[in-house]
């Protein structure tokens, strides 16, 4: 057997081992996520709150309780999280927002939110509908849209 064939076989075996390992890790992560989602659903409650501000900031700068900061993994402390500063009755507090709904959360408006601990999972407008801002187009999509507009062609989504 030639050396090239042996190297190719070794690379294929290593890639197959990596794929199997990733599948096993993915299944474990999926089970863990389903368990955590069940816990969030069990603890959720609906609150009326005024959203003062929303920002992406590090967990150490967010003004969350020290117990929460101590429980987070060290790697997560450096990453930025979506944080909402809200007023519930007469208390002002910082809450962590779900990444999926962070862009649709209105600022300076009163909303009815589903909260699980310090984690906001859902937001509904109390007075009127919540206006979801349009996503910004990328640089190249803007260029294509402008070129099509000048040419008189239809917009491609």
mmCIF file with all atom_site columns, C-alpha atoms in Angstrom:
data_model
loop_
_atom_site.group_PDB
_atom_site.id
_atom_site.type_symbol
_atom_site.label_atom_id
_atom_site.label_alt_id
_atom_site.label_comp_id
_atom_site.label_asym_id
_atom_site.label_entity_id
_atom_site.label_seq_id
_atom_site.pdbx_PDB_ins_code
_atom_site.Cartn_x
_atom_site.Cartn_y
_atom_site.Cartn_z
_atom_site.occupancy
_atom_site.B_iso_or_equiv
_atom_site.pdbx_formal_charge
_atom_site.auth_seq_id
_atom_site.auth_comp_id
_atom_site.auth_asym_id
_atom_site.auth_atom_id
_atom_site.pdbx_PDB_model_num
ATOM 1   C CA . UNK A 1 1   ? 0.000   0.000  0.000   1.00 0.00 ? 1   UNK A CA 1
ATOM 2   C CA . UNK A 1 2   ? 1.193   3.463  -0.781  1.00 0.00 ? 2   UNK A CA 1
ATOM 3   C CA . UNK A 1 3   ? 1.679   6.102  1.892   1.00 0.00 ? 3   UNK A CA 1
ATOM 4   C CA . UNK A 1 4   ? -0.932  8.357  0.336   1.00 0.00 ? 4   UNK A CA 1
ATOM 5   C CA . UNK A 1 5   ? -3.597  5.680  0.691   1.00 0.00 ? 5   UNK A CA 1
ATOM 6   C CA . UNK A 1 6   ? -2.642  5.012  4.330   1.00 0.00 ? 6   UNK A CA 1
ATOM 7   C CA . UNK A 1 7   ? -2.821  8.743  5.147   1.00 0.00 ? 7   UNK A CA 1
ATOM 8   C CA . UNK A 1 8   ? -6.227  8.971  3.458   1.00 0.00 ? 8   UNK A CA 1
ATOM 9   C CA . UNK A 1 9   ? -7.565  5.999  5.449   1.00 0.00 ? 9   UNK A CA 1
ATOM 10  C CA . UNK A 1 10  ? -6.277  7.497  8.727   1.00 0.00 ? 10  UNK A CA 1
ATOM 11  C CA . UNK A 1 11  ? -7.904  10.865 7.949   1.00 0.00 ? 11  UNK A CA 1
ATOM 12  C CA . UNK A 1 12  ? -11.232 9.189  7.119   1.00 0.00 ? 12  UNK A CA 1
ATOM 13  C CA . UNK A 1 13  ? -11.153 7.184  10.364  1.00 0.00 ? 13  UNK A CA 1
ATOM 14  C CA . UNK A 1 14  ? -10.410 10.334 12.393  1.00 0.00 ? 14  UNK A CA 1
ATOM 15  C CA . UNK A 1 15  ? -13.240 12.247 10.682  1.00 0.00 ? 15  UNK A CA 1
ATOM 16  C CA . UNK A 1 16  ? -15.700 9.402  11.363  1.00 0.00 ? 16  UNK A CA 1
ATOM 17  C CA . UNK A 1 17  ? -14.657 9.348  15.035  1.00 0.00 ? 17  UNK A CA 1
ATOM 18  C CA . UNK A 1 18  ? -15.195 13.125 15.244  1.00 0.00 ? 18  UNK A CA 1
ATOM 19  C CA . UNK A 1 19  ? -18.644 12.867 13.681  1.00 0.00 ? 19  UNK A CA 1
ATOM 20  C CA . UNK A 1 20  ? -19.698 10.123 16.115  1.00 0.00 ? 20  UNK A CA 1
ATOM 21  C CA . UNK A 1 21  ? -18.346 12.118 19.083  1.00 0.00 ? 21  UNK A CA 1
ATOM 22  C CA . UNK A 1 22  ? -20.225 15.255 17.957  1.00 0.00 ? 22  UNK A CA 1
ATOM 23  C CA . UNK A 1 23  ? -23.453 13.298 17.592  1.00 0.00 ? 23  UNK A CA 1
ATOM 24  C CA . UNK A 1 24  ? -23.140 11.918 21.134  1.00 0.00 ? 24  UNK A CA 1
ATOM 25  C CA . UNK A 1 25  ? -22.354 15.357 22.582  1.00 0.00 ? 25  UNK A CA 1
ATOM 26  C CA . UNK A 1 26  ? -25.253 16.876 20.610  1.00 0.00 ? 26  UNK A CA 1
ATOM 27  C CA . UNK A 1 27  ? -27.738 14.365 22.015  1.00 0.00 ? 27  UNK A CA 1
ATOM 28  C CA . UNK A 1 28  ? -26.596 15.046 25.572  1.00 0.00 ? 28  UNK A CA 1
ATOM 29  C CA . UNK A 1 29  ? -26.870 18.804 25.039  1.00 0.00 ? 29  UNK A CA 1
ATOM 30  C CA . UNK A 1 30  ? -30.342 18.405 23.552  1.00 0.00 ? 30  UNK A CA 1
ATOM 31  C CA . UNK A 1 31  ? -31.540 16.385 26.573  1.00 0.00 ? 31  UNK A CA 1
ATOM 32  C CA . UNK A 1 32  ? -30.059 18.967 28.942  1.00 0.00 ? 32  UNK A CA 1
ATOM 33  C CA . UNK A 1 33  ? -31.752 21.820 27.078  1.00 0.00 ? 33  UNK A CA 1
ATOM 34  C CA . UNK A 1 34  ? -35.125 20.044 27.167  1.00 0.00 ? 34  UNK A CA 1
ATOM 35  C CA . UNK A 1 35  ? -34.771 19.536 30.925  1.00 0.00 ? 35  UNK A CA 1
ATOM 36  C CA . UNK A 1 36  ? -33.902 23.209 31.466  1.00 0.00 ? 36  UNK A CA 1
ATOM 37  C CA . UNK A 1 37  ? -36.836 24.318 29.296  1.00 0.00 ? 37  UNK A CA 1
ATOM 38  C CA . UNK A 1 38  ? -39.142 22.178 31.437  1.00 0.00 ? 38  UNK A CA 1
ATOM 39  C CA . UNK A 1 39  ? -37.830 23.892 34.569  1.00 0.00 ? 39  UNK A CA 1
ATOM 40  C CA . UNK A 1 40  ? -38.375 27.333 33.014  1.00 0.00 ? 40  UNK A CA 1
ATOM 41  C CA . UNK A 1 41  ? -41.934 26.440 32.054  1.00 0.00 ? 41  UNK A CA 1
ATOM 42  C CA . UNK A 1 42  ? -42.684 25.142 35.547  1.00 0.00 ? 42  UNK A CA 1
ATOM 43  C CA . UNK A 1 43  ? -41.509 28.361 37.227  1.00 0.00 ? 43  UNK A CA 1
ATOM 44  C CA . UNK A 1 44  ? -42.937 30.935 34.810  1.00 0.00 ? 44  UNK A CA 1
ATOM 45  C CA . UNK A 1 45  ? -45.288 33.674 35.942  1.00 0.00 ? 45  UNK A CA 1
ATOM 46  C CA . UNK A 1 46  ? -46.834 36.693 34.254  1.00 0.00 ? 46  UNK A CA 1
ATOM 47  C CA . UNK A 1 47  ? -45.941 40.215 35.389  1.00 0.00 ? 47  UNK A CA 1
ATOM 48  C CA . UNK A 1 48  ? -46.772 43.721 34.293  1.00 0.00 ? 48  UNK A CA 1
ATOM 49  C CA . UNK A 1 49  ? -43.643 45.821 33.955  1.00 0.00 ? 49  UNK A CA 1
ATOM 50  C CA . UNK A 1 50  ? -42.332 49.044 32.496  1.00 0.00 ? 50  UNK A CA 1
ATOM 51  C CA . UNK A 1 51  ? -39.222 48.492 30.424  1.00 0.00 ? 51  UNK A CA 1
ATOM 52  C CA . UNK A 1 52  ? -36.795 51.312 31.132  1.00 0.00 ? 52  UNK A CA 1
ATOM 53  C CA . UNK A 1 53  ? -33.817 50.216 29.058  1.00 0.00 ? 53  UNK A CA 1
ATOM 54  C CA . UNK A 1 54  ? -32.407 47.271 27.151  1.00 0.00 ? 54  UNK A CA 1
ATOM 55  C CA . UNK A 1 55  ? -28.747 46.613 26.418  1.00 0.00 ? 55  UNK A CA 1
ATOM 56  C CA . UNK A 1 56  ? -26.273 43.864 25.700  1.00 0.00 ? 56  UNK A CA 1
ATOM 57  C CA . UNK A 1 57  ? -23.728 43.891 28.496  1.00 0.00 ? 57  UNK A CA 1
ATOM 58  C CA . UNK A 1 58  ? -21.433 41.637 30.471  1.00 0.00 ? 58  UNK A CA 1
ATOM 59  C CA . UNK A 1 59  ? -23.064 39.828 33.357  1.00 0.00 ? 59  UNK A CA 1
ATOM 60  C CA . UNK A 1 60  ? -20.659 41.442 35.836  1.00 0.00 ? 60  UNK A CA 1
ATOM 61  C CA . UNK A 1 61  ? -21.698 44.951 34.707  1.00 0.00 ? 61  UNK A CA 1
ATOM 62  C CA . UNK A 1 62  ? -25.441 44.235 34.495  1.00 0.00 ? 62  UNK A CA 1
ATOM 63  C CA . UNK A 1 63  ? -26.316 44.841 38.137  1.00 0.00 ? 63  UNK A CA 1
ATOM 64  C CA . UNK A 1 64  ? -27.534 41.304 38.739  1.00 0.00 ? 64  UNK A CA 1
ATOM 65  C CA . UNK A 1 65  ? -27.353 39.792 42.240  1.00 0.00 ? 65  UNK A CA 1
ATOM 66  C CA . UNK A 1 66  ? -23.955 38.461 43.330  1.00 0.00 ? 66  UNK A CA 1
ATOM 67  C CA . UNK A 1 67  ? -25.366 34.940 43.739  1.00 0.00 ? 67  UNK A CA 1
ATOM 68  C CA . UNK A 1 68  ? -26.266 34.873 40.037  1.00 0.00 ? 68  UNK A CA 1
ATOM 69  C CA . UNK A 1 69  ? -22.792 36.068 39.040  1.00 0.00 ? 69  UNK A CA 1
ATOM 70  C CA . UNK A 1 70  ? -21.154 33.425 41.241  1.00 0.00 ? 70  UNK A CA 1
ATOM 71  C CA . UNK A 1 71  ? -23.237 30.614 39.694  1.00 0.00 ? 71  UNK A CA 1
ATOM 72  C CA . UNK A 1 72  ? -22.415 31.472 36.085  1.00 0.00 ? 72  UNK A CA 1
ATOM 73  C CA . UNK A 1 73  ? -19.478 29.690 34.429  1.00 0.00 ? 73  UNK A CA 1
ATOM 74  C CA . UNK A 1 74  ? -16.285 31.723 34.118  1.00 0.00 ? 74  UNK A CA 1
ATOM 75  C CA . UNK A 1 75  ? -16.399 31.748 30.299  1.00 0.00 ? 75  UNK A CA 1
ATOM 76  C CA . UNK A 1 76  ? -19.947 33.096 30.264  1.00 0.00 ? 76  UNK A CA 1
ATOM 77  C CA . UNK A 1 77  ? -19.024 36.019 32.519  1.00 0.00 ? 77  UNK A CA 1
ATOM 78  C CA . UNK A 1 78  ? -17.066 37.644 29.697  1.00 0.00 ? 78  UNK A CA 1
ATOM 79  C CA . UNK A 1 79  ? -19.755 37.256 27.036  1.00 0.00 ? 79  UNK A CA 1
ATOM 80  C CA . UNK A 1 80  ? -22.469 39.870 26.574  1.00 0.00 ? 80  UNK A CA 1
ATOM 81  C CA . UNK A 1 81  ? -26.055 39.005 27.478  1.00 0.00 ? 81  UNK A CA 1
ATOM 82  C CA . UNK A 1 82  ? -29.322 40.776 26.604  1.00 0.00 ? 82  UNK A CA 1
ATOM 83  C CA . UNK A 1 83  ? -30.249 42.655 29.790  1.00 0.00 ? 83  UNK A CA 1
ATOM 84  C CA . UNK A 1 84  ? -33.513 44.503 30.465  1.00 0.00 ? 84  UNK A CA 1
ATOM 85  C CA . UNK A 1 85  ? -33.775 47.189 33.115  1.00 0.00 ? 85  UNK A CA 1
ATOM 86  C CA . UNK A 1 86  ? -37.409 47.105 34.241  1.00 0.00 ? 86  UNK A CA 1
ATOM 87  C CA . UNK A 1 87  ? -39.686 48.607 36.852  1.00 0.00 ? 87  UNK A CA 1
ATOM 88  C CA . UNK A 1 88  ? -42.091 46.176 38.502  1.00 0.00 ? 88  UNK A CA 1
ATOM 89  C CA . UNK A 1 89  ? -44.495 48.006 40.847  1.00 0.00 ? 89  UNK A CA 1
ATOM 90  C CA . UNK A 1 90  ? -42.056 50.271 42.737  1.00 0.00 ? 90  UNK A CA 1
ATOM 91  C CA . UNK A 1 91  ? -38.846 48.235 42.304  1.00 0.00 ? 91  UNK A CA 1
ATOM 92  C CA . UNK A 1 92  ? -36.270 48.748 39.564  1.00 0.00 ? 92  UNK A CA 1
ATOM 93  C CA . UNK A 1 93  ? -34.400 45.569 38.651  1.00 0.00 ? 93  UNK A CA 1
ATOM 94  C CA . UNK A 1 94  ? -32.268 44.032 35.938  1.00 0.00 ? 94  UNK A CA 1
ATOM 95  C CA . UNK A 1 95  ? -33.493 40.888 34.195  1.00 0.00 ? 95  UNK A CA 1
ATOM 96  C CA . UNK A 1 96  ? -31.926 38.631 31.577  1.00 0.00 ? 96  UNK A CA 1
ATOM 97  C CA . UNK A 1 97  ? -33.930 38.480 28.346  1.00 0.00 ? 97  UNK A CA 1
ATOM 98  C CA . UNK A 1 98  ? -34.307 35.600 25.912  1.00 0.00 ? 98  UNK A CA 1
ATOM 99  C CA . UNK A 1 99  ? -32.179 36.157 22.813  1.00 0.00 ? 99  UNK A CA 1
ATOM 100 C CA . UNK A 1 100 ? -35.113 35.368 20.487  1.00 0.00 ? 100 UNK A CA 1
ATOM 101 C CA . UNK A 1 101 ? -37.339 38.171 21.777  1.00 0.00 ? 101 UNK A CA 1
ATOM 102 C CA . UNK A 1 102 ? -34.728 40.797 22.661  1.00 0.00 ? 102 UNK A CA 1
ATOM 103 C CA . UNK A 1 103 ? -35.114 42.773 19.422  1.00 0.00 ? 103 UNK A CA 1
ATOM 104 C CA . UNK A 1 104 ? -38.908 42.877 19.704  1.00 0.00 ? 104 UNK A CA 1
ATOM 105 C CA . UNK A 1 105 ? -38.968 44.210 23.279  1.00 0.00 ? 105 UNK A CA 1
ATOM 106 C CA . UNK A 1 106 ? -40.173 47.838 23.274  1.00 0.00 ? 106 UNK A CA 1
ATOM 107 C CA . UNK A 1 107 ? -38.350 50.432 25.367  1.00 0.00 ? 107 UNK A CA 1
ATOM 108 C CA . UNK A 1 108 ? -40.225 52.962 27.558  1.00 0.00 ? 108 UNK A CA 1
ATOM 109 C CA . UNK A 1 109 ? -43.468 50.965 27.320  1.00 0.00 ? 109 UNK A CA 1
ATOM 110 C CA . UNK A 1 110 ? -45.536 48.968 29.747  1.00 0.00 ? 110 UNK A CA 1
ATOM 111 C CA . UNK A 1 111 ? -45.758 45.291 28.818  1.00 0.00 ? 111 UNK A CA 1
ATOM 112 C CA . UNK A 1 112 ? -47.050 42.034 30.196  1.00 0.00 ? 112 UNK A CA 1
ATOM 113 C CA . UNK A 1 113 ? -44.102 39.635 30.344  1.00 0.00 ? 113 UNK A CA 1
ATOM 114 C CA . UNK A 1 114 ? -43.669 35.983 31.205  1.00 0.00 ? 114 UNK A CA 1
ATOM 115 C CA . UNK A 1 115 ? -40.804 35.721 33.691  1.00 0.00 ? 115 UNK A CA 1
ATOM 116 C CA . UNK A 1 116 ? -39.104 32.657 35.122  1.00 0.00 ? 116 UNK A CA 1
ATOM 117 C CA . UNK A 1 117 ? -36.854 33.750 37.989  1.00 0.00 ? 117 UNK A CA 1
ATOM 118 C CA . UNK A 1 118 ? -34.738 36.536 36.472  1.00 0.00 ? 118 UNK A CA 1
ATOM 119 C CA . UNK A 1 119 ? -35.224 35.302 32.898  1.00 0.00 ? 119 UNK A CA 1
ATOM 120 C CA . UNK A 1 120 ? -37.788 36.996 30.614  1.00 0.00 ? 120 UNK A CA 1
ATOM 121 C CA . UNK A 1 121 ? -39.135 34.470 28.116  1.00 0.00 ? 121 UNK A CA 1
ATOM 122 C CA . UNK A 1 122 ? -42.063 36.255 26.465  1.00 0.00 ? 122 UNK A CA 1
ATOM 123 C CA . UNK A 1 123 ? -43.351 39.813 26.075  1.00 0.00 ? 123 UNK A CA 1
ATOM 124 C CA . UNK A 1 124 ? -46.856 40.974 25.107  1.00 0.00 ? 124 UNK A CA 1
ATOM 125 C CA . UNK A 1 125 ? -47.974 44.554 24.627  1.00 0.00 ? 125 UNK A CA 1
ATOM 126 C CA . UNK A 1 126 ? -50.266 45.880 27.342  1.00 0.00 ? 126 UNK A CA 1
ATOM 127 C CA . UNK A 1 127 ? -51.476 48.974 25.484  1.00 0.00 ? 127 UNK A CA 1
ATOM 128 C CA . UNK A 1 128 ? -51.588 48.216 21.768  1.00 0.00 ? 128 UNK A CA 1
ATOM 129 C CA . UNK A 1 129 ? -49.397 45.933 19.724  1.00 0.00 ? 129 UNK A CA 1
ATOM 130 C CA . UNK A 1 130 ? -45.655 45.600 19.944  1.00 0.00 ? 130 UNK A CA 1
ATOM 131 C CA . UNK A 1 131 ? -43.990 46.888 16.795  1.00 0.00 ? 131 UNK A CA 1
ATOM 132 C CA . UNK A 1 132 ? -41.238 44.523 15.674  1.00 0.00 ? 132 UNK A CA 1
ATOM 133 C CA . UNK A 1 133 ? -38.425 46.494 14.047  1.00 0.00 ? 133 UNK A CA 1
ATOM 134 C CA . UNK A 1 134 ? -37.322 45.371 10.624  1.00 0.00 ? 134 UNK A CA 1
ATOM 135 C CA . UNK A 1 135 ? -33.988 43.636 10.429  1.00 0.00 ? 135 UNK A CA 1
ATOM 136 C CA . UNK A 1 136 ? -31.209 45.610 8.843   1.00 0.00 ? 136 UNK A CA 1
ATOM 137 C CA . UNK A 1 137 ? -30.145 44.448 5.436   1.00 0.00 ? 137 UNK A CA 1
ATOM 138 C CA . UNK A 1 138 ? -26.571 43.505 4.827   1.00 0.00 ? 138 UNK A CA 1
ATOM 139 C CA . UNK A 1 139 ? -24.214 45.598 2.714   1.00 0.00 ? 139 UNK A CA 1
ATOM 140 C CA . UNK A 1 140 ? -24.455 43.393 -0.361  1.00 0.00 ? 140 UNK A CA 1
ATOM 141 C CA . UNK A 1 141 ? -28.257 43.075 -0.148  1.00 0.00 ? 141 UNK A CA 1
ATOM 142 C CA . UNK A 1 142 ? -28.487 46.876 -0.103  1.00 0.00 ? 142 UNK A CA 1
ATOM 143 C CA . UNK A 1 143 ? -26.259 47.062 -3.190  1.00 0.00 ? 143 UNK A CA 1
ATOM 144 C CA . UNK A 1 144 ? -28.370 44.482 -5.040  1.00 0.00 ? 144 UNK A CA 1
ATOM 145 C CA . UNK A 1 145 ? -31.602 46.256 -4.047  1.00 0.00 ? 145 UNK A CA 1
ATOM 146 C CA . UNK A 1 146 ? -30.296 49.616 -5.279  1.00 0.00 ? 146 UNK A CA 1
ATOM 147 C CA . UNK A 1 147 ? -29.092 48.116 -8.559  1.00 0.00 ? 147 UNK A CA 1
ATOM 148 C CA . UNK A 1 148 ? -32.441 46.416 -9.146  1.00 0.00 ? 148 UNK A CA 1
ATOM 149 C CA . UNK A 1 149 ? -34.301 49.615 -8.315  1.00 0.00 ? 149 UNK A CA 1
ATOM 150 C CA . UNK A 1 150 ? -32.267 51.576 -10.847 1.00 0.00 ? 150 UNK A CA 1
ATOM 151 C CA . UNK A 1 151 ? -32.757 48.869 -13.466 1.00 0.00 ? 151 UNK A CA 1
ATOM 152 C CA . UNK A 1 152 ? -36.499 48.817 -12.811 1.00 0.00 ? 152 UNK A CA 1
ATOM 153 C CA . UNK A 1 153 ? -36.552 45.147 -11.823 1.00 0.00 ? 153 UNK A CA 1
ATOM 154 C CA . UNK A 1 154 ? -38.627 43.585 -9.089  1.00 0.00 ? 154 UNK A CA 1
ATOM 155 C CA . UNK A 1 155 ? -37.218 43.316 -5.576  1.00 0.00 ? 155 UNK A CA 1
ATOM 156 C CA . UNK A 1 156 ? -35.761 39.908 -4.765  1.00 0.00 ? 156 UNK A CA 1
ATOM 157 C CA . UNK A 1 157 ? -36.105 38.838 -1.132  1.00 0.00 ? 157 UNK A CA 1
#
